[in-house]
PDB file of C-alpha atoms in Angstrom:
ATOM      1  CA  PRO Y 144      35.975 -32.499 -14.214  1.00  0.00           C
ATOM      2  CA  GLU Y 145      35.327 -31.586 -17.819  1.00  0.00           C
ATOM      3  CA  LYS Y 146      36.873 -28.424 -19.152  1.00  0.00           C
ATOM      4  CA  ARG Y 147      34.388 -25.696 -19.885  1.00  0.00           C
ATOM      5  CA  VAL Y 148      34.363 -24.410 -23.444  1.00  0.00           C
ATOM      6  CA  GLU Y 149      33.051 -21.093 -24.685  1.00  0.00           C
ATOM      7  CA  TYR Y 150      32.588 -20.074 -28.301  1.00  0.00           C
ATOM      8  CA  LEU Y 151      33.374 -16.425 -28.869  1.00  0.00           C
ATOM      9  CA  VAL Y 152      32.909 -14.249 -31.923  1.00  0.00           C
ATOM     10  CA  SER Y 153      34.429 -10.894 -32.732  1.00  0.00           C
ATOM     11  CA  ALA Y 154      34.844  -8.669 -35.754  1.00  0.00           C
ATOM     12  CA  GLY Y 155      37.431  -6.209 -36.920  1.00  0.00           C
ATOM     13  CA  GLY Y 156      39.234  -4.736 -39.837  1.00  0.00           C
ATOM     14  CA  VAL Y 157      42.371  -4.205 -41.833  1.00  0.00           C
ATOM     15  CA  VAL Y 158      42.535  -0.490 -42.601  1.00  0.00           C
ATOM     16  CA  CYS Y 159      44.700   0.292 -45.639  1.00  0.00           C
ATOM     17  CA  GLN Y 160      45.775   3.517 -47.313  1.00  0.00           C
ATOM     18  CA  GLY Y 161      48.185   4.573 -50.029  1.00  0.00           C
ATOM     19  CA  GLN Y 162      48.978   3.027 -53.378  1.00  0.00           C
ATOM     20  CA  GLY Y 163      51.112   0.214 -54.709  1.00  0.00           C
ATOM     21  CA  GLU Y 164      54.413  -0.171 -52.886  1.00  0.00           C
ATOM     22  CA  SER Y 165      53.557   2.698 -50.549  1.00  0.00           C
ATOM     23  CA  THR Y 166      50.462   0.975 -49.153  1.00  0.00           C
ATOM     24  CA  GLN Y 167      50.167   1.312 -45.368  1.00  0.00           C
ATOM     25  CA  VAL Y 168      48.349  -0.805 -42.794  1.00  0.00           C
ATOM     26  CA  LEU Y 169      46.988   0.435 -39.468  1.00  0.00           C
ATOM     27  CA  LEU Y 170      48.017  -1.560 -36.385  1.00  0.00           C
ATOM     28  CA  CYS Y 171      47.140  -1.241 -32.693  1.00  0.00           C
ATOM     29  CA  GLY Y 172      49.859  -1.863 -30.149  1.00  0.00           C
ATOM     30  CA  PHE Y 173      50.812  -2.343 -26.536  1.00  0.00           C
ATOM     31  CA  LYS Y 174      54.216  -1.206 -25.298  1.00  0.00           C
ATOM     32  CA  SER Y 175      54.520  -3.819 -22.568  1.00  0.00           C
ATOM     33  CA  PRO Y 176      54.393  -6.636 -23.339  1.00  0.00           C
ATOM     34  CA  LEU Y 177      55.044  -5.553 -26.913  1.00  0.00           C
ATOM     35  CA  LEU Y 178      52.159  -6.503 -29.190  1.00  0.00           C
ATOM     36  CA  TRP Y 179      50.987  -5.353 -32.607  1.00  0.00           C
ATOM     37  CA  ALA Y 180      47.549  -6.509 -33.749  1.00  0.00           C
ATOM     38  CA  LEU Y 181      44.515  -5.633 -35.821  1.00  0.00           C
ATOM     39  CA  PRO Y 182      41.625  -3.715 -34.265  1.00  0.00           C
ATOM     40  CA  LYS Y 183      38.707  -5.996 -33.396  1.00  0.00           C
ATOM     41  CA  GLY Y 184      36.104  -6.590 -30.744  1.00  0.00           C
ATOM     42  CA  THR Y 185      32.936  -8.255 -29.557  1.00  0.00           C
ATOM     43  CA  PRO Y 186      29.452  -7.527 -30.932  1.00  0.00           C
ATOM     44  CA  ASN Y 187      26.973  -5.595 -28.858  1.00  0.00           C
ATOM     45  CA  SER Y 188      23.497  -7.073 -28.603  1.00  0.00           C
ATOM     46  CA  GLY Y 189      21.661  -6.773 -31.918  1.00  0.00           C
ATOM     47  CA  GLU Y 190      24.693  -5.675 -33.940  1.00  0.00           C
ATOM     48  CA  THR Y 191      25.645  -7.284 -37.224  1.00  0.00           C
ATOM     49  CA  LEU Y 192      29.257  -8.380 -37.611  1.00  0.00           C
ATOM     50  CA  GLU Y 193      29.766  -5.496 -40.052  1.00  0.00           C
ATOM     51  CA  GLN Y 194      28.407  -2.984 -37.553  1.00  0.00           C
ATOM     52  CA  THR Y 195      30.640  -4.459 -34.856  1.00  0.00           C
ATOM     53  CA  ALA Y 196      33.700  -4.233 -37.090  1.00  0.00           C
ATOM     54  CA  ILE Y 197      33.059  -0.586 -37.963  1.00  0.00           C
ATOM     55  CA  ARG Y 198      32.355   0.416 -34.344  1.00  0.00           C
ATOM     56  CA  GLU Y 199      35.314  -1.454 -32.872  1.00  0.00           C
ATOM     57  CA  VAL Y 200      37.766  -0.162 -35.471  1.00  0.00           C
ATOM     58  CA  GLN Y 201      36.491   3.381 -34.928  1.00  0.00           C
ATOM     59  CA  GLU Y 202      36.781   3.081 -31.125  1.00  0.00           C
ATOM     60  CA  GLU Y 203      40.213   1.482 -31.164  1.00  0.00           C
ATOM     61  CA  THR Y 204      41.775   3.633 -33.924  1.00  0.00           C
ATOM     62  CA  GLY Y 205      39.873   6.943 -33.807  1.00  0.00           C
ATOM     63  CA  LEU Y 206      39.192   6.717 -37.546  1.00  0.00           C
ATOM     64  CA  GLU Y 207      35.836   6.692 -39.274  1.00  0.00           C
ATOM     65  CA  VAL Y 208      35.927   3.681 -41.586  1.00  0.00           C
ATOM     66  CA  VAL Y 209      33.900   2.029 -44.310  1.00  0.00           C
ATOM     67  CA  ILE Y 210      34.030  -1.623 -45.338  1.00  0.00           C
ATOM     68  CA  SER Y 211      35.334  -2.317 -48.840  1.00  0.00           C
ATOM     69  CA  GLN Y 212      34.840  -6.083 -48.663  1.00  0.00           C
ATOM     70  CA  GLY Y 213      34.879  -9.048 -46.317  1.00  0.00           C
ATOM     71  CA  LEU Y 214      38.128 -10.953 -45.777  1.00  0.00           C
ATOM     72  CA  GLY Y 215      36.726 -14.076 -44.158  1.00  0.00           C
ATOM     73  CA  SER Y 216      37.564 -15.224 -40.654  1.00  0.00           C
ATOM     74  CA  ILE Y 217      40.278 -16.783 -38.547  1.00  0.00           C
ATOM     75  CA  GLU Y 218      39.778 -19.175 -35.637  1.00  0.00           C
ATOM     76  CA  TYR Y 219      41.913 -19.989 -32.650  1.00  0.00           C
ATOM     77  CA  TRP Y 220      41.774 -21.535 -29.188  1.00  0.00           C
ATOM     78  CA  PHE Y 221      43.036 -19.984 -25.993  1.00  0.00           C
ATOM     79  CA  LEU Y 222      42.773 -20.683 -22.284  1.00  0.00           C
ATOM     80  CA  ARG Y 223      41.165 -17.890 -20.284  1.00  0.00           C
ATOM     81  CA  THR Y 224      43.300 -18.289 -17.200  1.00  0.00           C
ATOM     82  CA  GLN Y 225      41.159 -16.361 -14.727  1.00  0.00           C
ATOM     83  CA  ASP Y 226      38.348 -18.939 -14.918  1.00  0.00           C
ATOM     84  CA  ASP Y 227      40.118 -21.853 -16.645  1.00  0.00           C
ATOM     85  CA  VAL Y 228      37.751 -21.815 -19.612  1.00  0.00           C
ATOM     86  CA  HIS Y 229      38.875 -23.030 -23.027  1.00  0.00           C
ATOM     87  CA  CYS Y 230      37.750 -20.444 -25.563  1.00  0.00           C
ATOM     88  CA  HIS Y 231      37.287 -21.014 -29.266  1.00  0.00           C
ATOM     89  CA  LYS Y 232      37.290 -17.639 -30.962  1.00  0.00           C
ATOM     90  CA  THR Y 233      36.237 -16.790 -34.496  1.00  0.00           C
ATOM     91  CA  VAL Y 234      37.237 -13.346 -35.716  1.00  0.00           C
ATOM     92  CA  HIS Y 235      35.626 -11.961 -38.857  1.00  0.00           C
ATOM     93  CA  PHE Y 236      37.762  -9.406 -40.690  1.00  0.00           C
ATOM     94  CA  ASN Y 237      36.947  -6.779 -43.301  1.00  0.00           C
ATOM     95  CA  LEU Y 238      39.055  -4.670 -45.596  1.00  0.00           C
ATOM     96  CA  MET Y 239      38.423  -1.044 -44.657  1.00  0.00           C
ATOM     97  CA  THR Y 240      39.339   2.452 -45.707  1.00  0.00           C
ATOM     98  CA  SER Y 241      39.269   5.578 -43.585  1.00  0.00           C
ATOM     99  CA  VAL Y 242      36.840   8.359 -44.463  1.00  0.00           C
ATOM    100  CA  GLY Y 243      37.612  10.662 -41.548  1.00  0.00           C
ATOM    101  CA  GLY Y 244      38.452  10.826 -37.888  1.00  0.00           C
ATOM    102  CA  SER Y 245      41.921  10.976 -36.396  1.00  0.00           C
ATOM    103  CA  LEU Y 246      44.307   8.512 -34.729  1.00  0.00           C
ATOM    104  CA  SER Y 247      44.472  10.977 -31.836  1.00  0.00           C
ATOM    105  CA  LEU Y 248      40.853  10.024 -31.024  1.00  0.00           C
ATOM    106  CA  HIS Y 249      41.542   6.336 -30.339  1.00  0.00           C
ATOM    107  CA  ASP Y 250      40.302   4.935 -27.029  1.00  0.00           C
ATOM    108  CA  ASN Y 251      42.754   3.797 -24.379  1.00  0.00           C
ATOM    109  CA  GLU Y 252      42.421   0.081 -25.083  1.00  0.00           C
ATOM    110  CA  PHE Y 253      45.781   0.270 -26.887  1.00  0.00           C
ATOM    111  CA  ASP Y 254      48.876   2.334 -26.097  1.00  0.00           C
ATOM    112  CA  VAL Y 255      49.680   3.114 -29.716  1.00  0.00           C
ATOM    113  CA  VAL Y 256      47.781   3.182 -33.002  1.00  0.00           C
ATOM    114  CA  GLN Y 257      50.084   3.662 -35.963  1.00  0.00           C
ATOM    115  CA  TRP Y 258      50.326   3.365 -39.750  1.00  0.00           C
ATOM    116  CA  PHE Y 259      53.055   1.041 -41.020  1.00  0.00           C
ATOM    117  CA  PRO Y 260      54.347   0.334 -44.510  1.00  0.00           C
ATOM    118  CA  ALA Y 261      52.678  -2.957 -45.474  1.00  0.00           C
ATOM    119  CA  GLU Y 262      55.825  -5.087 -45.325  1.00  0.00           C
ATOM    120  CA  ASP Y 263      56.846  -3.629 -41.948  1.00  0.00           C
ATOM    121  CA  ALA Y 264      53.380  -4.334 -40.567  1.00  0.00           C
ATOM    122  CA  ILE Y 265      53.588  -7.961 -41.673  1.00  0.00           C
ATOM    123  CA  ARG Y 266      57.020  -8.308 -40.096  1.00  0.00           C
ATOM    124  CA  ILE Y 267      56.134  -6.917 -36.663  1.00  0.00           C
ATOM    125  CA  MET Y 268      52.635  -8.339 -36.159  1.00  0.00           C
ATOM    126  CA  THR Y 269      52.276 -10.574 -33.114  1.00  0.00           C
ATOM    127  CA  HIS Y 270      49.696 -13.116 -34.332  1.00  0.00           C
ATOM    128  CA  PRO Y 271      50.623 -15.215 -37.390  1.00  0.00           C
ATOM    129  CA  SER Y 272      46.940 -15.843 -38.151  1.00  0.00           C
ATOM    130  CA  GLU Y 273      46.402 -12.089 -38.509  1.00  0.00           C
ATOM    131  CA  VAL Y 274      49.373 -11.805 -40.872  1.00  0.00           C
ATOM    132  CA  GLY Y 275      47.507 -14.017 -43.327  1.00  0.00           C
ATOM    133  CA  VAL Y 276      44.499 -11.701 -43.096  1.00  0.00           C
ATOM    134  CA  VAL Y 277      46.698  -8.669 -43.804  1.00  0.00           C
ATOM    135  CA  ARG Y 278      48.300 -10.363 -46.823  1.00  0.00           C
ATOM    136  CA  LYS Y 279      44.840 -11.107 -48.219  1.00  0.00           C
ATOM    137  CA  ALA Y 280      43.696  -7.548 -47.444  1.00  0.00           C
ATOM    138  CA  LEU Y 281      46.685  -6.058 -49.268  1.00  0.00           C
ATOM    139  CA  THR Y 282      46.007  -8.156 -52.362  1.00  0.00           C
ATOM    140  CA  CYS Y 283      42.359  -7.067 -52.384  1.00  0.00           C
ATOM    141  CA  PHE Y 284      43.234  -3.438 -51.643  1.00  0.00           C
ATOM    142  CA  ARG Y 285      45.822  -3.190 -54.398  1.00  0.00           C
ATOM    143  CA  GLU Y 286      43.574  -4.929 -56.913  1.00  0.00           C
ATOM    144  CA  GLY Y 287      40.682  -2.638 -56.037  1.00  0.00           C
ATOM    145  CA  LEU Y 288      42.580   0.551 -56.790  1.00  0.00           C
ATOM    146  CA  PRO Y 289      41.878   2.298 -60.095  1.00  0.00           C
TER     147      PRO Y 289
END
């Protein structure tokens, strides 16, 4: 029988703060198995990708965020083992800054939400495709500073 394929879309953000060499990136993590990733999620009905990104980042990090600029998208395939469906996922990312909120308000989707110095974040991130997004975000963030 032919494999079933689903095309999935989600949106998220790279939240940055600080200046120059002290720039920090916000990552969401699981303790077991250890994983560090960017906040992202699936659109609700009628939402734009930007609205999805802002809502998901706020839910998963506890921070109120605004989008500085788009960072493009990444794509990857994975097998959803519970129903043996091949999924092609496109994730649209945005560079974001925090305008309020608190990490203590994050939902329980992740065990930990934490700021990391940019280079540390790049080193510990689980998904190589997301590392590229963070590198691009850092370039844009540092260039956008006064």
